[in-house]
Every structure is written in structure tokens, then in C-alpha cells.
Coordinates of C-alpha atoms in Angstrom, one line a residue:
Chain A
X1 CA 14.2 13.6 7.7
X2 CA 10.6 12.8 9.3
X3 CA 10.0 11.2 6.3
X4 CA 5.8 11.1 5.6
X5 CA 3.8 12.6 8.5
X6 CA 0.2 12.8 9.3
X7 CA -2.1 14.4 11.5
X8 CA -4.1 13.7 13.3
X9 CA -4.0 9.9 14.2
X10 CA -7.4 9.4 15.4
X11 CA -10.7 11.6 14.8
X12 CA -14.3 10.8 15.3
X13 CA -16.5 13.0 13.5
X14 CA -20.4 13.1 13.4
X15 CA -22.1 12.4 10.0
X16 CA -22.4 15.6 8.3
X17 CA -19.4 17.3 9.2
X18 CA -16.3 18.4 7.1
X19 CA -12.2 18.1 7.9
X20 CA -8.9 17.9 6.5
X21 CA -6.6 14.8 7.2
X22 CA -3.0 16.6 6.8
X23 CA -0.3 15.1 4.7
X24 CA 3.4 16.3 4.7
X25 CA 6.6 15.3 3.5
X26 CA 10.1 16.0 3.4
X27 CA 12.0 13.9 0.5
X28 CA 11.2 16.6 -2.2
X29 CA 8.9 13.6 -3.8
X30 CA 6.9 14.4 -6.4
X31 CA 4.5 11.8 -6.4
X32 CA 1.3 11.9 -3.4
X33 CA -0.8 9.5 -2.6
X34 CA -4.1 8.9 -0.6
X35 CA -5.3 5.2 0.4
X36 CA -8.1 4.0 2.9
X37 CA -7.7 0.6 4.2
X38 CA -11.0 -1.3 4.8
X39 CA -11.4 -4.6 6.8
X40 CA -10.4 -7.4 3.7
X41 CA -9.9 -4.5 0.9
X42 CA -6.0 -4.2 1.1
X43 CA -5.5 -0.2 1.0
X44 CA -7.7 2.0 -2.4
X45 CA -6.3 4.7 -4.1
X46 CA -8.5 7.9 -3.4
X47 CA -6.5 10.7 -5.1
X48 CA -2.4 11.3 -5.9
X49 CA -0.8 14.0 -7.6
X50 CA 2.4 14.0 -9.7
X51 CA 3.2 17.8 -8.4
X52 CA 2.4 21.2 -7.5
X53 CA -1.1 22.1 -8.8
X54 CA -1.8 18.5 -10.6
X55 CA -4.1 16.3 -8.9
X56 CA -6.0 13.3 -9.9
X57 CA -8.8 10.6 -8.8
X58 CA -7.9 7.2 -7.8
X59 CA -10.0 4.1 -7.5
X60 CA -12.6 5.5 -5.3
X61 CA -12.7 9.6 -5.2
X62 CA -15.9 10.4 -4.8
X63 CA -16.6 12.5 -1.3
X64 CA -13.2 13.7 -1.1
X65 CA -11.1 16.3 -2.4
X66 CA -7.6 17.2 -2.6
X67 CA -5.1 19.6 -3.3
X68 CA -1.4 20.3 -3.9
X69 CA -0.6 23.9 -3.8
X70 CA 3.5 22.8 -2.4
X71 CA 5.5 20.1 -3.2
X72 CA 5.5 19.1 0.2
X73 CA 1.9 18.9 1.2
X74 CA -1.0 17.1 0.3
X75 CA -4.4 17.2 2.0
X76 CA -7.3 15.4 2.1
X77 CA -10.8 16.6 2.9
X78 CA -14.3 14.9 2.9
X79 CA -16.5 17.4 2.6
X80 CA -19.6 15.8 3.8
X81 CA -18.6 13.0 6.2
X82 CA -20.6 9.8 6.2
X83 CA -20.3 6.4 8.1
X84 CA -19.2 4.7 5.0
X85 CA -16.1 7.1 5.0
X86 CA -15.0 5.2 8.7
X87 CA -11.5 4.0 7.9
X88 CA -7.7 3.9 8.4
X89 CA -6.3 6.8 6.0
X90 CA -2.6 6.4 4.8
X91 CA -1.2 9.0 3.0
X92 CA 2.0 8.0 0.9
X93 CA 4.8 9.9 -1.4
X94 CA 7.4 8.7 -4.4
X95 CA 10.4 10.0 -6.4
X96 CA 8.7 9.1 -8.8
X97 CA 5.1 8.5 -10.1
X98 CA 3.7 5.0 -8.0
X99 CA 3.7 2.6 -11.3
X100 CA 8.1 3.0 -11.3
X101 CA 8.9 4.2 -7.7
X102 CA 8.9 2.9 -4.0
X103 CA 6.1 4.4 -1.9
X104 CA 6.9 5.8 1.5
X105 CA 3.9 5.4 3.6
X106 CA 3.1 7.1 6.7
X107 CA 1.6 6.4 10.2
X108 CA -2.2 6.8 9.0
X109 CA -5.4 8.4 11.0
X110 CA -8.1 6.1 12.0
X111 CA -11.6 8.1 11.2
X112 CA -15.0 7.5 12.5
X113 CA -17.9 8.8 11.4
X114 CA -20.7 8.4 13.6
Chain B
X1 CA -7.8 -3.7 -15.3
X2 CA -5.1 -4.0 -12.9
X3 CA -6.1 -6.9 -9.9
X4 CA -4.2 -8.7 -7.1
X5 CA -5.4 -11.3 -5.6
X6 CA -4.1 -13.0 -2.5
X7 CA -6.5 -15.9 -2.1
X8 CA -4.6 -16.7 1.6
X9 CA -6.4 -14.4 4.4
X10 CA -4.5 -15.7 7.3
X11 CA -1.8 -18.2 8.2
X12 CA -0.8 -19.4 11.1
X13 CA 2.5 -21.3 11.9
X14 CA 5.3 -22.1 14.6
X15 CA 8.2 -20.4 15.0
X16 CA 10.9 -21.9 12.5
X17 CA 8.4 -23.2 10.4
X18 CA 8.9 -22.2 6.7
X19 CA 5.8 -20.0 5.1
X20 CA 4.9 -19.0 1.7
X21 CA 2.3 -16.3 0.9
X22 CA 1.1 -15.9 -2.4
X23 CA 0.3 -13.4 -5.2
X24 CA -1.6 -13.6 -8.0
X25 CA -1.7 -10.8 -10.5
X26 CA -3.4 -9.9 -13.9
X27 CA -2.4 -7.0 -16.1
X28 CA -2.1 -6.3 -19.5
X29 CA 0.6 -4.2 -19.6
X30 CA 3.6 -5.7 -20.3
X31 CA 5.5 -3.3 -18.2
X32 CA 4.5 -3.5 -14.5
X33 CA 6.1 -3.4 -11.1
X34 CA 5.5 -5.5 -8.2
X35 CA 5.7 -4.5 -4.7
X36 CA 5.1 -6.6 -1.0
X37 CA 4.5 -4.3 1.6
X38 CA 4.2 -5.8 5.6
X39 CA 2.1 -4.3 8.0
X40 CA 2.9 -5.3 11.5
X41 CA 0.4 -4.7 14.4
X42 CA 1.9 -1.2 14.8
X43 CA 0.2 -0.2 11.7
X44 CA 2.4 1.1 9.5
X45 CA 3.1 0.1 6.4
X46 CA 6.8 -1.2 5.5
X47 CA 8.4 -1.6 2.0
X48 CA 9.8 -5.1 1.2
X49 CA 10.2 -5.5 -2.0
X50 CA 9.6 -4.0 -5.7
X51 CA 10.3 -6.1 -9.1
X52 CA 9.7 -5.0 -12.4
X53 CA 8.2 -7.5 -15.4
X54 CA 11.6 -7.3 -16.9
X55 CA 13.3 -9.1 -14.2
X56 CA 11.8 -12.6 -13.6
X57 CA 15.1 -13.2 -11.6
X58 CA 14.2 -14.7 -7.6
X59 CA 15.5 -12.1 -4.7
X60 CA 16.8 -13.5 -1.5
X61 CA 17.0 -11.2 1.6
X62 CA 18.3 -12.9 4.8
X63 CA 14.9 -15.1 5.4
X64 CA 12.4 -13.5 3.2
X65 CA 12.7 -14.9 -0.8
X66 CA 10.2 -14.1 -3.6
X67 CA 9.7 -16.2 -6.7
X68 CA 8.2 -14.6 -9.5
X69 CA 7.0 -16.3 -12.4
X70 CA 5.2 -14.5 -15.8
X71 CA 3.9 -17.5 -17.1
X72 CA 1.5 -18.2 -13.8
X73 CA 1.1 -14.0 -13.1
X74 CA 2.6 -15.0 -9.9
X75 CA 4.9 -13.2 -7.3
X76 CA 5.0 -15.0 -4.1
X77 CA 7.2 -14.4 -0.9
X78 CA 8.5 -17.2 1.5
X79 CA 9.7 -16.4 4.9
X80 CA 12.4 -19.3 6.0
X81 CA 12.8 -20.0 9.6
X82 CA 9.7 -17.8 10.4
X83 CA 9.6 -15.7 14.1
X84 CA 7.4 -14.4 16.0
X85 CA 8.5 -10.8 15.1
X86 CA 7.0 -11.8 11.0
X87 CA 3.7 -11.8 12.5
X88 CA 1.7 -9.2 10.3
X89 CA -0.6 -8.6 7.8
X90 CA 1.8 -8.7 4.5
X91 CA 0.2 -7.2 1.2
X92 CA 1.3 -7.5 -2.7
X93 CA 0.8 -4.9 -4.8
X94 CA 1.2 -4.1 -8.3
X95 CA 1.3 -1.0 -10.8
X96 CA 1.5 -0.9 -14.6
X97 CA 3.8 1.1 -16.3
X98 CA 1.7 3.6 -18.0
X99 CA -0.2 4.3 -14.9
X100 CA -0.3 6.2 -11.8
X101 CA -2.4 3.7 -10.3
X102 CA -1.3 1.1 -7.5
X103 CA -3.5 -2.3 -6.7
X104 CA -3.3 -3.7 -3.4
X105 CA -4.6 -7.0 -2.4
X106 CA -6.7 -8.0 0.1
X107 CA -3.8 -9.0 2.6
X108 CA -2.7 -12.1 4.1
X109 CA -2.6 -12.0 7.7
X110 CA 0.5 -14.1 9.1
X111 CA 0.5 -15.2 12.3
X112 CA 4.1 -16.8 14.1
X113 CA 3.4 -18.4 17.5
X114 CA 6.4 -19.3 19.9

């Protein structure tokens, strides 16, 4: 099993401009998560999902969306990058929901936003 | 609300030296889980160690122990014997158990010097 994958592990982008950080994974988890990690913040919840077509907002949503149209994959999009958004992005997956199960993290992709 | 607090931001000790990070939590659930994650200078993120409310029983894994204690909303971890290989930025977490939610803390960076 890869486990939890992302792509890509680095990306500058200029302020303005819109991309997908990709999420995968291959446990058959039903649970998805998306965190930043900030300097002295620990890692935020942006969005998760409990399954195929069910999504929700985390701690701090706003300029991003997501989607889960498989089990396996979960992106993450800002629409409307902006140098606030400049972070590490982990995307993470459970058996079950986050508040009973383990989360599997993966590698993360450093974004800059210029 | 759900909030972690790790008051320690970094440590630094000698090798064999015994270290104790803590975690201080506050919930009102009274179902939760607990969770250290470590974070080495790779980057990615590691599972240690989840606990329910339920279980105020201490766990012991080779060098790493965690006390946890309801009536100070504390969980904290000790490294015994600490190397050089421990040095990374370890993070407490918790999630209540109606919730899909997961609070990090901020993070305490450990630091082992030879």
C-alpha cells in the first residue's frame, strides 16, 4: 500500500491564481482530512469528508474547496490564491471519522503564494 | 470548544537525559480521544499514540510513556533515555466524541544533542 499520497510537494504560485493540491489514498478509509500547518499553529482543519459525495468545513474553510466524488480521492483547491494561504498542506485519511480513529497523514506540499 | 495547549515551544536536552512534554486539554465532552503525533525534520507526520477518556490507564512503549490524568485535563509524554534520533517537533491532539473535528496544539519542538 502507498498508504496517503500527495502531489505536488512544492508549488509557488502568484497571488491570483487557482490549483488543486491532490490527495489519494489506498486503505479504503472513509474519513479525509485537510490541515495547513503554520509557524506556532500546530496543523488547522480546512475541510474532511466522511465519504463519497459528503464534505464538510473545518476550523478555517474559507478560500478553499473540496470534493469527494471516490472513496479514494480528495482534493483541495484555492480558488483565488493569496499570500496568507503560504503554508505546508497535509492531507490525512481514517477508518473511521477523526474524533474515534487514527489519522494517516501524508508527505504534505509546501505552497507559496507570492 | 475543543483546545490544546502545549505551553512548552522547545526543549533542548543531552542525550540520555529524561524529557517530559506536556499537554493540556479542555473539552466538554466527556467522550474524547487523545492523540501525540511526532514530526521529525523530514516532515512528516508520525502517529504515536491515541487514548480515549475512558482509559486513564498510563501506556509505556520502549522509552516513550504518557500519563494522563482527567482531574488536571492533562496528557503528557516522557521520553526516557532521550537520543538524538527524538529530536522533532512532537504535537498533542485531541478530538471529542461527537465530532469530526481534530485540535492540534501548537507543538513542542524537542531538541537531543549528542
Amino acid at each position: 500500500n502507498a498508504g496517503v499520497t500527495q502531489t505536488p510537494k512544492f508549488q509557488v504560485l502568484k497571488t491570483g491564481q487557482s490549483m488543486t493540491l491532490q490527495c489519494a489514498q489506498d486503505m479504503n478509509h472513509e474519513y479525509m482530512s485537510w490541515y495547513r500547518q503554520d509557524p506556532g499553529m500546530g496543523l488547522r482543519l480546512i475541510h474532511y469528508s466522511v465519504g463519497a459525495g459528503i464534505t464538510d468545513q473545518g476550523e478555517v474553510p474559507n478560500g478553499y474547496n473540496v470534493s469527494r466524488s471516490t472513496t479514494e480521492d480528495f482534493p483541495l483547491r484555492l480558488l483565488s490564491a493569496a499570500p496568507s494561504q503560504t503554508s505546508v498542506y497535509f492531507c490525512a485519511s481514517s477508518q473511521t471519522r477523526a474524533a474515534q480513529g487514527t489519522q494517516y497523514f501524508g508527505p504534505g506540499t509546501r505552497l507559496t503564494v507570492l | 470548544a475543543q483546545k490544546v495547549t502545549q505551553a512548552q515551544t522547545e526543549i533542548s536536552v543531552v542525550e540520555k537525559e529524561d524529557v517530559t512534554l506536556d499537554c493540556v486539554y479542555e473539552t466538554r465532552d466527556t467522550t474524547y480521544y487523545l492523540f501525540w503525533y511526532k514530526q521529525p525534520p523530514s516532515g512528516e507526520l508520525v502517529f504515536l499514540i491515541r487514548r480515549n477518556s475512558f482509559d486513564e490507564q498510563n501506556e509505556i512503549s520502549g522509552r516513550y510513556s504518557w500519563n494522563f490524568q482527567k482531574s488536571t485535563s492533562s496528557f503528557n509524554f516522557t521520553i526516557t533515555a532521550s537520543q538524538v534520533v527524538d529530536s522533532a517537533v512532537y504535537f498533542c491532539a485531541l478530538s471529542e466524541g461527537g465530532g469530526n473535528d481534530m485540535r492540534f496544539g501548537a507543538g513542542t519542538r524537542l531538541t537531543v544533542k549528542p
